[in-house]
Amino acid sequence: MRLIHCADLHLDSRMTSNLSGEKAGERRRELLLTFERMVKYASEHQAEAVLIAGDLFDTKRISAAACQVVSEAIAGHPEINFFYLRGNHDADSFLAGLEQRPDNLKLFGEEWRSYSLGNAGKVVVSGIELSRANEGRAYHSLMLDPGKFNIVMLHGQEAETGTRDRAEVIRLRELKNRGIDYLALGHIHSYQEAPLDGRGVWCYPGCLEGRGFDECGSHGFVMLQVDEETGRWERQFVPFASRTLHTVEADVSGCRNTAEMAERLEAVLKERRISDRDLVKLVLAGSLPVDCGKDLVYLEKRFEQEFYFLKIQDMTSLKVELQEFLLDESLKGEFVRTVMADEELTEEEKAAVIRYGLQAIAGEEVAV
């Protein structure tokens, strides 16, 4: 038996924190298309079920297009059971908007609910939507048959203390030695797994598509294969995102001008071999001479055509070589010596004042 475990799809995300309105709309549609592709993948690989461990949607208000795509994908594959456990981003609007809930869409609530799979019912999927109201009794009321292959679905932060967001806390110690074979979790947006106890493991599949640069790297879902007769099983992470986000740090220390920085960036990007379909954040690091000509707009324009999206984050520091200006009798030398002698300024402030002042003296556009 094959099952897919996914979570945190966040369909209908605004996607506007980095992207233009046009590309944000395109990315929203791509998230829906990835969901459809995953369902098609499940059908082609004869998966018995798709486990959606929370945050199928991103906001309370769901577009008609997103609702239609999801509902038709589910209803159009009656051979697959869809187990939908709502997360902290999910609301009732999707279910309320359905004219009729498909028979193969299985839901959970604030009490434990279990579903049997397979001809002999030896695979059981159980889940509960954690809340402040049921937190105390949720763990104590979990009853599982140790003779079955038990999958338990939860959405929340794996932690022993409270979290800063709205997600509930999942206390792993309360779930040990309870007969769980696979703890299918949602909420963390990167793939994570570890042993739960001597019998089972817990797993976050991560989000299906990265949306921002805090979600870089490979994203997809987990494919489970369970032998109903022996209870033996295996799992595999399946990369599935249509695009990947990358944060690339480039040390531009010592560069004297924008052209030298462009050469350094080109070498770093060539080494990474990033697809032109992907999104890239270039982080400039290192120390630069205070009189270095640095045009970030030019650098973005220089490389943005090579990727779906590119942004540059400047994390460089300025290095003032006072010795270069001690004997300089020009206006530039006098300006640098005056600033460096100001005891009210910090070293960082002195470097910034000198840099902008030198740009002004040279007649360049001052980029703050």
mmCIF file of C-alpha atoms in Angstrom:
data_model
loop_
_atom_site.group_PDB
_atom_site.id
_atom_site.type_symbol
_atom_site.label_atom_id
_atom_site.label_comp_id
_atom_site.label_asym_id
_atom_site.label_seq_id
_atom_site.Cartn_x
_atom_site.Cartn_y
_atom_site.Cartn_z
ATOM 1 C CA MET A 1 0.000 0.000 0.000
ATOM 2 C CA ARG A 2 1.253 3.456 -0.912
ATOM 3 C CA LEU A 3 0.347 6.673 0.885
ATOM 4 C CA ILE A 4 1.457 10.272 0.392
ATOM 5 C CA HIS A 5 2.118 12.532 3.379
ATOM 6 C CA CYS A 6 2.103 16.259 2.634
ATOM 7 C CA ALA A 7 1.483 19.406 4.657
ATOM 8 C CA ASP A 8 1.660 23.193 4.634
ATOM 9 C CA LEU A 9 0.655 23.747 1.037
ATOM 10 C CA HIS A 10 -0.592 27.255 1.922
ATOM 11 C CA LEU A 11 -2.629 27.537 -1.247
ATOM 12 C CA ASP A 12 -3.785 31.063 -2.084
ATOM 13 C CA SER A 13 -0.786 32.689 -0.388
ATOM 14 C CA ARG A 14 -0.396 36.305 -1.450
ATOM 15 C CA MET A 15 3.266 35.829 -2.493
ATOM 16 C CA THR A 16 3.785 39.592 -2.692
ATOM 17 C CA SER A 17 6.621 40.045 -0.173
ATOM 18 C CA ASN A 18 9.246 39.707 -2.929
ATOM 19 C CA LEU A 19 7.398 39.364 -6.211
ATOM 20 C CA SER A 20 5.590 41.816 -8.454
ATOM 21 C CA GLY A 21 1.830 41.522 -8.695
ATOM 22 C CA GLU A 22 2.098 39.626 -11.994
ATOM 23 C CA LYS A 23 4.629 37.101 -10.742
ATOM 24 C CA ALA A 24 2.846 36.721 -7.405
ATOM 25 C CA GLY A 25 -0.291 35.732 -9.299
ATOM 26 C CA GLU A 26 1.728 33.323 -11.409
ATOM 27 C CA ARG A 27 3.232 31.708 -8.289
ATOM 28 C CA ARG A 28 -0.215 31.324 -6.690
ATOM 29 C CA ARG A 29 -1.356 29.448 -9.774
ATOM 30 C CA GLU A 30 1.800 27.335 -9.701
ATOM 31 C CA LEU A 31 1.035 26.241 -6.135
ATOM 32 C CA LEU A 32 -2.377 25.045 -7.295
ATOM 33 C CA LEU A 33 -0.831 23.284 -10.266
ATOM 34 C CA THR A 34 1.666 21.535 -7.967
ATOM 35 C CA PHE A 35 -1.219 20.265 -5.855
ATOM 36 C CA GLU A 36 -2.910 18.924 -8.992
ATOM 37 C CA ARG A 37 0.359 17.308 -10.117
ATOM 38 C CA MET A 38 0.743 15.641 -6.717
ATOM 39 C CA VAL A 39 -2.748 14.180 -6.941
ATOM 40 C CA LYS A 40 -1.995 12.917 -10.450
ATOM 41 C CA TYR A 41 1.267 11.426 -9.136
ATOM 42 C CA ALA A 42 -0.688 9.676 -6.383
ATOM 43 C CA SER A 43 -3.087 8.227 -8.947
ATOM 44 C CA GLU A 44 -0.323 7.084 -11.310
ATOM 45 C CA HIS A 45 1.499 5.377 -8.424
ATOM 46 C CA GLN A 46 -1.731 3.796 -7.168
ATOM 47 C CA ALA A 47 -1.581 5.516 -3.791
ATOM 48 C CA GLU A 48 -4.335 4.489 -1.412
ATOM 49 C CA ALA A 49 -4.408 7.833 0.364
ATOM 50 C CA VAL A 50 -3.096 11.390 0.558
ATOM 51 C CA LEU A 51 -2.520 12.627 4.102
ATOM 52 C CA ILE A 52 -2.774 16.434 4.334
ATOM 53 C CA ALA A 53 -1.412 17.320 7.774
ATOM 54 C CA GLY A 54 -2.686 20.878 7.994
ATOM 55 C CA ASP A 55 -2.487 24.307 6.357
ATOM 56 C CA LEU A 56 -3.884 23.269 3.024
ATOM 57 C CA PHE A 57 -4.812 26.929 2.585
ATOM 58 C CA ASP A 58 -3.103 30.086 3.771
ATOM 59 C CA THR A 59 -5.920 32.446 4.748
ATOM 60 C CA LYS A 60 -9.546 32.398 5.844
ATOM 61 C CA ARG A 61 -10.673 33.904 2.554
ATOM 62 C CA ILE A 62 -10.152 31.356 -0.209
ATOM 63 C CA SER A 63 -10.515 32.286 -3.863
ATOM 64 C CA ALA A 64 -13.164 30.518 -5.893
ATOM 65 C CA ALA A 65 -10.435 29.226 -8.228
ATOM 66 C CA ALA A 66 -8.450 27.605 -5.402
ATOM 67 C CA CYS A 67 -11.554 26.044 -3.882
ATOM 68 C CA GLN A 68 -12.619 24.676 -7.268
ATOM 69 C CA VAL A 69 -9.205 23.236 -8.142
ATOM 70 C CA VAL A 70 -8.878 21.418 -4.816
ATOM 71 C CA SER A 71 -12.434 20.104 -4.693
ATOM 72 C CA GLU A 72 -12.349 18.873 -8.299
ATOM 73 C CA ALA A 73 -8.969 17.202 -7.809
ATOM 74 C CA ILE A 74 -10.347 15.301 -4.815
ATOM 75 C CA ALA A 75 -13.715 14.438 -6.327
ATOM 76 C CA GLY A 76 -12.068 13.472 -9.605
ATOM 77 C CA HIS A 77 -10.032 10.716 -7.925
ATOM 78 C CA PRO A 78 -12.513 8.628 -5.944
ATOM 79 C CA GLU A 79 -9.964 5.797 -5.785
ATOM 80 C CA ILE A 80 -7.836 7.903 -3.403
ATOM 81 C CA ASN A 81 -8.792 8.752 0.170
ATOM 82 C CA PHE A 82 -7.860 12.309 1.159
ATOM 83 C CA PHE A 83 -7.316 12.721 4.897
ATOM 84 C CA TYR A 84 -7.518 16.431 5.664
ATOM 85 C CA LEU A 85 -6.524 17.558 9.146
ATOM 86 C CA ARG A 86 -6.879 21.322 9.444
ATOM 87 C CA GLY A 87 -3.967 23.437 10.700
ATOM 88 C CA ASN A 88 -3.674 26.841 12.312
ATOM 89 C CA HIS A 89 -4.008 28.625 8.939
ATOM 90 C CA ASP A 90 -7.040 26.655 7.802
ATOM 91 C CA ALA A 91 -10.583 27.897 8.297
ATOM 92 C CA ASP A 92 -14.077 26.585 7.602
ATOM 93 C CA SER A 93 -14.461 28.519 4.340
ATOM 94 C CA PHE A 94 -13.254 25.676 2.101
ATOM 95 C CA LEU A 95 -15.610 23.075 3.543
ATOM 96 C CA ALA A 96 -18.457 25.586 3.795
ATOM 97 C CA GLY A 97 -18.000 26.444 0.127
ATOM 98 C CA LEU A 98 -18.493 22.857 -1.054
ATOM 99 C CA GLU A 99 -21.927 22.087 -2.420
ATOM 100 C CA GLN A 100 -21.373 18.468 -1.446
ATOM 101 C CA ARG A 101 -18.418 16.986 0.361
ATOM 102 C CA PRO A 102 -16.822 14.184 -1.689
ATOM 103 C CA ASP A 103 -17.096 10.762 -0.052
ATOM 104 C CA ASN A 104 -13.322 10.305 -0.319
ATOM 105 C CA LEU A 105 -12.576 13.473 1.694
ATOM 106 C CA LYS A 106 -12.036 12.344 5.280
ATOM 107 C CA LEU A 107 -11.973 14.906 8.074
ATOM 108 C CA PHE A 108 -10.958 15.144 11.706
ATOM 109 C CA GLY A 109 -12.209 17.148 14.647
ATOM 110 C CA GLU A 110 -11.407 17.934 18.275
ATOM 111 C CA GLU A 111 -11.885 14.293 19.278
ATOM 112 C CA TRP A 112 -9.809 11.397 17.958
ATOM 113 C CA ARG A 113 -11.160 9.917 14.741
ATOM 114 C CA SER A 114 -9.799 6.796 13.040
ATOM 115 C CA TYR A 115 -10.159 5.361 9.544
ATOM 116 C CA SER A 116 -9.174 1.876 8.373
ATOM 117 C CA LEU A 117 -7.480 1.251 5.040
ATOM 118 C CA GLY A 118 -6.788 -1.839 2.964
ATOM 119 C CA ASN A 119 -8.767 -4.996 2.405
ATOM 120 C CA ALA A 120 -8.256 -6.250 5.954
ATOM 121 C CA GLY A 121 -8.229 -2.854 7.642
ATOM 122 C CA LYS A 122 -4.716 -3.404 8.976
ATOM 123 C CA VAL A 123 -3.627 0.167 8.277
ATOM 124 C CA VAL A 124 -5.318 2.758 10.480
ATOM 125 C CA VAL A 125 -5.132 6.546 10.133
ATOM 126 C CA SER A 126 -6.012 8.482 13.298
ATOM 127 C CA GLY A 127 -6.000 12.195 13.888
ATOM 128 C CA ILE A 128 -7.168 15.028 16.075
ATOM 129 C CA GLU A 129 -7.170 18.800 15.572
ATOM 130 C CA LEU A 130 -5.381 20.130 18.627
ATOM 131 C CA SER A 131 -6.757 23.177 20.413
ATOM 132 C CA ARG A 132 -6.524 24.881 23.767
ATOM 133 C CA ALA A 133 -9.791 23.146 24.683
ATOM 134 C CA ASN A 134 -8.640 19.549 24.078
ATOM 135 C CA GLU A 135 -4.914 19.847 24.798
ATOM 136 C CA GLY A 136 -5.198 18.303 28.225
ATOM 137 C CA ARG A 137 -7.122 15.191 27.252
ATOM 138 C CA ALA A 138 -5.886 14.641 23.671
ATOM 139 C CA TYR A 139 -2.884 12.515 24.578
ATOM 140 C CA HIS A 140 -4.571 10.463 27.307
ATOM 141 C CA SER A 141 -7.558 9.613 25.104
ATOM 142 C CA LEU A 142 -5.509 8.165 22.218
ATOM 143 C CA MET A 143 -6.252 4.431 21.979
ATOM 144 C CA LEU A 144 -4.519 2.380 19.285
ATOM 145 C CA ASP A 145 -4.476 -1.314 18.431
ATOM 146 C CA PRO A 146 -0.793 -2.373 18.562
ATOM 147 C CA GLY A 147 -1.579 -5.158 16.109
ATOM 148 C CA LYS A 148 -2.318 -2.626 13.354
ATOM 149 C CA PHE A 149 -0.045 -0.309 11.384
ATOM 150 C CA ASN A 150 -0.904 2.987 13.036
ATOM 151 C CA ILE A 151 -0.532 6.363 11.359
ATOM 152 C CA VAL A 152 -1.303 9.352 13.573
ATOM 153 C CA MET A 153 -1.822 12.831 12.095
ATOM 154 C CA LEU A 154 -1.226 16.051 14.057
ATOM 155 C CA HIS A 155 -0.518 19.672 13.199
ATOM 156 C CA GLY A 156 1.671 21.797 15.438
ATOM 157 C CA GLN A 157 5.133 22.545 16.718
ATOM 158 C CA GLU A 158 7.137 19.640 18.066
ATOM 159 C CA ALA A 159 8.198 21.118 21.378
ATOM 160 C CA GLU A 160 7.911 20.692 25.104
ATOM 161 C CA THR A 161 7.072 24.344 25.699
ATOM 162 C CA GLY A 162 4.745 26.869 24.115
ATOM 163 C CA THR A 163 5.317 28.360 20.672
ATOM 164 C CA ARG A 164 5.254 31.967 19.586
ATOM 165 C CA ASP A 165 2.710 31.481 16.815
ATOM 166 C CA ARG A 166 -0.821 30.158 16.762
ATOM 167 C CA ALA A 167 0.144 26.527 16.283
ATOM 168 C CA GLU A 168 -0.462 24.052 19.070
ATOM 169 C CA VAL A 169 2.359 22.255 20.835
ATOM 170 C CA ILE A 170 2.969 18.569 20.089
ATOM 171 C CA ARG A 171 4.455 16.849 23.128
ATOM 172 C CA LEU A 172 6.327 13.874 21.730
ATOM 173 C CA ARG A 173 6.988 12.359 25.124
ATOM 174 C CA GLU A 174 3.224 11.870 25.536
ATOM 175 C CA LEU A 175 3.118 9.865 22.295
ATOM 176 C CA LYS A 176 5.945 7.446 22.976
ATOM 177 C CA ASN A 177 5.164 3.736 23.412
ATOM 178 C CA ARG A 178 1.546 4.226 22.316
ATOM 179 C CA GLY A 179 1.698 1.924 19.284
ATOM 180 C CA ILE A 180 2.411 4.636 16.683
ATOM 181 C CA ASP A 181 4.295 3.505 13.588
ATOM 182 C CA TYR A 182 4.299 6.802 11.690
ATOM 183 C CA LEU A 183 3.504 10.198 13.199
ATOM 184 C CA ALA A 184 2.500 12.377 10.233
ATOM 185 C CA LEU A 185 3.048 15.980 11.276
ATOM 186 C CA GLY A 186 2.495 19.389 9.753
ATOM 187 C CA HIS A 187 3.540 22.976 10.545
ATOM 188 C CA ILE A 188 7.331 22.966 10.055
ATOM 189 C CA HIS A 189 8.180 23.993 6.502
ATOM 190 C CA SER A 190 11.343 21.927 6.092
ATOM 191 C CA TYR A 191 11.708 18.150 5.952
ATOM 192 C CA GLN A 192 12.470 16.709 9.380
ATOM 193 C CA GLU A 193 12.237 13.224 10.837
ATOM 194 C CA ALA A 194 13.501 11.325 13.868
ATOM 195 C CA PRO A 195 12.670 8.194 15.894
ATOM 196 C CA LEU A 196 9.663 8.564 18.159
ATOM 197 C CA ASP A 197 10.420 5.446 20.188
ATOM 198 C CA GLY A 198 11.580 1.893 19.550
ATOM 199 C CA ARG A 199 8.678 1.327 17.159
ATOM 200 C CA GLY A 200 7.811 4.493 15.285
ATOM 201 C CA VAL A 201 9.128 7.717 13.779
ATOM 202 C CA TRP A 202 7.809 11.256 13.539
ATOM 203 C CA CYS A 203 8.076 13.253 10.325
ATOM 204 C CA TYR A 204 7.423 16.725 8.938
ATOM 205 C CA PRO A 205 7.361 16.565 5.122
ATOM 206 C CA GLY A 206 7.873 20.328 4.867
ATOM 207 C CA CYS A 207 5.889 22.602 2.593
ATOM 208 C CA LEU A 208 5.109 21.452 -0.928
ATOM 209 C CA GLU A 209 6.505 24.642 -2.515
ATOM 210 C CA GLY A 210 8.897 27.203 -1.054
ATOM 211 C CA ARG A 211 7.284 30.639 -0.957
ATOM 212 C CA GLY A 212 9.937 32.910 0.579
ATOM 213 C CA PHE A 213 13.664 32.896 1.225
ATOM 214 C CA ASP A 214 13.063 31.389 4.653
ATOM 215 C CA GLU A 215 11.962 28.275 2.739
ATOM 216 C CA CYS A 216 14.991 27.615 0.551
ATOM 217 C CA GLY A 217 16.027 24.192 -0.666
ATOM 218 C CA SER A 218 14.203 21.119 -1.870
ATOM 219 C CA HIS A 219 10.485 20.760 -1.109
ATOM 220 C CA GLY A 220 7.956 18.028 -1.767
ATOM 221 C CA PHE A 221 6.195 15.210 0.077
ATOM 222 C CA VAL A 222 6.824 11.806 1.656
ATOM 223 C CA MET A 223 5.803 8.557 -0.019
ATOM 224 C CA LEU A 224 5.064 5.686 2.362
ATOM 225 C CA GLN A 225 4.975 2.051 1.280
ATOM 226 C CA VAL A 226 3.410 -0.324 3.779
ATOM 227 C CA ASP A 227 3.183 -4.111 3.557
ATOM 228 C CA GLU A 228 -0.250 -4.811 5.036
ATOM 229 C CA GLU A 229 0.581 -8.412 5.868
ATOM 230 C CA THR A 230 3.938 -8.020 7.590
ATOM 231 C CA GLY A 231 3.685 -4.423 8.784
ATOM 232 C CA ARG A 232 7.055 -3.650 7.225
ATOM 233 C CA TRP A 233 7.289 -0.246 5.669
ATOM 234 C CA GLU A 234 9.610 2.311 4.132
ATOM 235 C CA ARG A 235 9.460 5.994 3.344
ATOM 236 C CA GLN A 236 11.009 8.263 0.737
ATOM 237 C CA PHE A 237 11.089 12.028 0.414
ATOM 238 C CA VAL A 238 9.993 13.030 -3.095
ATOM 239 C CA PRO A 239 11.205 16.472 -4.305
ATOM 240 C CA PHE A 240 8.268 17.954 -6.172
ATOM 241 C CA ALA A 241 8.308 21.775 -6.187
ATOM 242 C CA SER A 242 8.093 23.522 -9.542
ATOM 243 C CA ARG A 243 10.713 26.059 -8.465
ATOM 244 C CA THR A 244 13.422 26.177 -5.783
ATOM 245 C CA LEU A 245 14.541 29.159 -3.725
ATOM 246 C CA HIS A 246 18.237 29.717 -3.033
ATOM 247 C CA THR A 247 20.150 32.022 -0.706
ATOM 248 C CA VAL A 248 23.667 32.467 -2.087
ATOM 249 C CA GLU A 249 26.358 34.243 -0.104
ATOM 250 C CA ALA A 250 29.161 35.870 -2.061
ATOM 251 C CA ASP A 251 32.268 37.292 -0.383
ATOM 252 C CA VAL A 252 33.178 40.462 -2.270
ATOM 253 C CA SER A 253 35.953 41.538 0.098
ATOM 254 C CA GLY A 254 38.533 43.779 -1.520
ATOM 255 C CA CYS A 255 36.524 44.635 -4.639
ATOM 256 C CA ARG A 256 37.230 48.220 -5.705
ATOM 257 C CA ASN A 257 34.227 48.780 -7.934
ATOM 258 C CA THR A 258 30.971 47.348 -9.226
ATOM 259 C CA ALA A 259 32.625 45.611 -12.175
ATOM 260 C CA GLU A 260 34.895 43.603 -9.882
ATOM 261 C CA MET A 261 31.912 42.682 -7.723
ATOM 262 C CA ALA A 262 29.989 41.517 -10.790
ATOM 263 C CA GLU A 263 32.865 39.219 -11.740
ATOM 264 C CA ARG A 264 32.929 37.764 -8.228
ATOM 265 C CA LEU A 265 29.169 37.164 -8.263
ATOM 266 C CA GLU A 266 29.289 35.571 -11.703
ATOM 267 C CA ALA A 267 31.894 33.068 -10.503
ATOM 268 C CA VAL A 268 29.877 32.165 -7.414
ATOM 269 C CA LEU A 269 26.644 31.669 -9.381
ATOM 270 C CA LYS A 270 28.401 29.625 -12.052
ATOM 271 C CA GLU A 271 29.708 27.289 -9.377
ATOM 272 C CA ARG A 272 26.226 26.812 -7.865
ATOM 273 C CA ARG A 273 24.634 25.892 -11.232
ATOM 274 C CA ILE A 274 21.201 27.184 -10.294
ATOM 275 C CA SER A 275 18.333 26.637 -12.720
ATOM 276 C CA ASP A 276 16.984 29.658 -14.562
ATOM 277 C CA ARG A 277 13.528 28.649 -13.240
ATOM 278 C CA ASP A 278 14.521 29.333 -9.656
ATOM 279 C CA LEU A 279 14.422 32.281 -7.264
ATOM 280 C CA VAL A 280 17.692 33.618 -5.851
ATOM 281 C CA LYS A 281 18.702 35.933 -3.030
ATOM 282 C CA LEU A 282 22.313 37.051 -3.387
ATOM 283 C CA VAL A 283 23.847 38.072 -0.070
ATOM 284 C CA LEU A 284 26.909 40.278 -0.421
ATOM 285 C CA ALA A 285 29.345 39.645 2.425
ATOM 286 C CA GLY A 286 32.843 40.760 3.406
ATOM 287 C CA SER A 287 34.516 44.141 3.801
ATOM 288 C CA LEU A 288 34.931 46.757 1.096
ATOM 289 C CA PRO A 289 37.178 49.794 0.790
ATOM 290 C CA VAL A 290 35.304 52.885 1.868
ATOM 291 C CA ASP A 291 35.697 54.436 -1.578
ATOM 292 C CA CYS A 292 34.417 51.356 -3.400
ATOM 293 C CA GLY A 293 31.889 52.170 -6.079
ATOM 294 C CA LYS A 294 28.943 49.865 -5.367
ATOM 295 C CA ASP A 295 25.853 50.002 -7.557
ATOM 296 C CA LEU A 296 23.349 47.441 -6.277
ATOM 297 C CA VAL A 297 20.721 48.367 -8.857
ATOM 298 C CA TYR A 298 23.182 47.638 -11.643
ATOM 299 C CA LEU A 299 24.093 44.285 -10.067
ATOM 300 C CA GLU A 300 20.439 43.264 -9.826
ATOM 301 C CA LYS A 301 19.846 44.238 -13.449
ATOM 302 C CA ARG A 302 23.027 42.397 -14.455
ATOM 303 C CA PHE A 303 21.865 39.037 -13.080
ATOM 304 C CA GLU A 304 18.066 39.166 -12.880
ATOM 305 C CA GLN A 305 17.599 37.886 -16.427
ATOM 306 C CA GLU A 306 19.340 34.643 -15.498
ATOM 307 C CA PHE A 307 16.631 33.574 -13.007
ATOM 308 C CA TYR A 308 12.898 33.696 -12.471
ATOM 309 C CA PHE A 309 13.520 36.201 -9.675
ATOM 310 C CA LEU A 310 16.623 37.703 -8.083
ATOM 311 C CA LYS A 311 17.205 40.108 -5.216
ATOM 312 C CA ILE A 312 20.405 41.357 -3.600
ATOM 313 C CA GLN A 313 20.926 41.829 0.114
ATOM 314 C CA ASP A 314 23.933 43.929 1.062
ATOM 315 C CA MET A 315 25.616 42.691 4.252
ATOM 316 C CA THR A 316 29.058 44.119 3.533
ATOM 317 C CA SER A 317 30.968 46.285 5.961
ATOM 318 C CA LEU A 318 33.161 49.260 5.140
ATOM 319 C CA LYS A 319 36.863 49.275 5.811
ATOM 320 C CA VAL A 320 38.588 52.624 6.185
ATOM 321 C CA GLU A 321 42.329 52.517 5.477
ATOM 322 C CA LEU A 322 43.306 55.767 7.181
ATOM 323 C CA GLN A 323 46.941 55.451 6.059
ATOM 324 C CA GLU A 324 45.832 56.013 2.463
ATOM 325 C CA PHE A 325 44.527 59.473 3.344
ATOM 326 C CA LEU A 326 47.028 60.754 5.933
ATOM 327 C CA LEU A 327 49.244 62.503 3.392
ATOM 328 C CA ASP A 328 46.494 63.230 0.838
ATOM 329 C CA GLU A 329 46.339 67.028 0.532
ATOM 330 C CA SER A 330 43.174 66.993 -1.560
ATOM 331 C CA LEU A 331 39.664 67.812 -0.377
ATOM 332 C CA LYS A 332 39.060 64.082 -0.148
ATOM 333 C CA GLY A 333 41.969 63.565 2.257
ATOM 334 C CA GLU A 334 40.967 66.488 4.451
ATOM 335 C CA PHE A 335 37.383 65.234 4.608
ATOM 336 C CA VAL A 336 38.431 61.721 5.657
ATOM 337 C CA ARG A 337 40.810 63.009 8.363
ATOM 338 C CA THR A 338 38.140 65.330 9.765
ATOM 339 C CA VAL A 339 35.568 62.546 10.029
ATOM 340 C CA MET A 340 38.029 60.101 11.573
ATOM 341 C CA ALA A 341 38.932 62.667 14.244
ATOM 342 C CA ASP A 342 35.302 63.091 15.333
ATOM 343 C CA GLU A 343 35.094 61.336 18.705
ATOM 344 C CA GLU A 344 31.294 61.488 18.820
ATOM 345 C CA LEU A 345 30.921 59.068 15.914
ATOM 346 C CA THR A 346 31.269 55.298 16.161
ATOM 347 C CA GLU A 347 33.627 53.506 13.796
ATOM 348 C CA GLU A 348 30.666 52.232 11.794
ATOM 349 C CA GLU A 349 29.183 55.728 11.546
ATOM 350 C CA LYS A 350 32.530 57.172 10.472
ATOM 351 C CA ALA A 351 32.818 54.595 7.688
ATOM 352 C CA ALA A 352 29.308 55.368 6.446
ATOM 353 C CA VAL A 353 29.823 59.162 6.523
ATOM 354 C CA ILE A 354 33.132 58.823 4.687
ATOM 355 C CA ARG A 355 31.670 56.578 2.046
ATOM 356 C CA TYR A 356 28.728 58.829 1.245
ATOM 357 C CA GLY A 357 30.923 61.912 1.412
ATOM 358 C CA LEU A 358 33.418 60.484 -1.060
ATOM 359 C CA GLN A 359 30.574 59.579 -3.396
ATOM 360 C CA ALA A 360 29.318 63.154 -3.221
ATOM 361 C CA ILE A 361 32.785 64.618 -3.790
ATOM 362 C CA ALA A 362 33.212 62.397 -6.842
ATOM 363 C CA GLY A 363 29.855 63.579 -8.191
ATOM 364 C CA GLU A 364 28.314 60.113 -7.917
ATOM 365 C CA GLU A 365 24.750 59.371 -6.964
ATOM 366 C CA VAL A 366 24.711 58.718 -3.228
ATOM 367 C CA ALA A 367 23.178 55.269 -2.554
ATOM 368 C CA VAL A 368 22.131 55.068 1.103
#
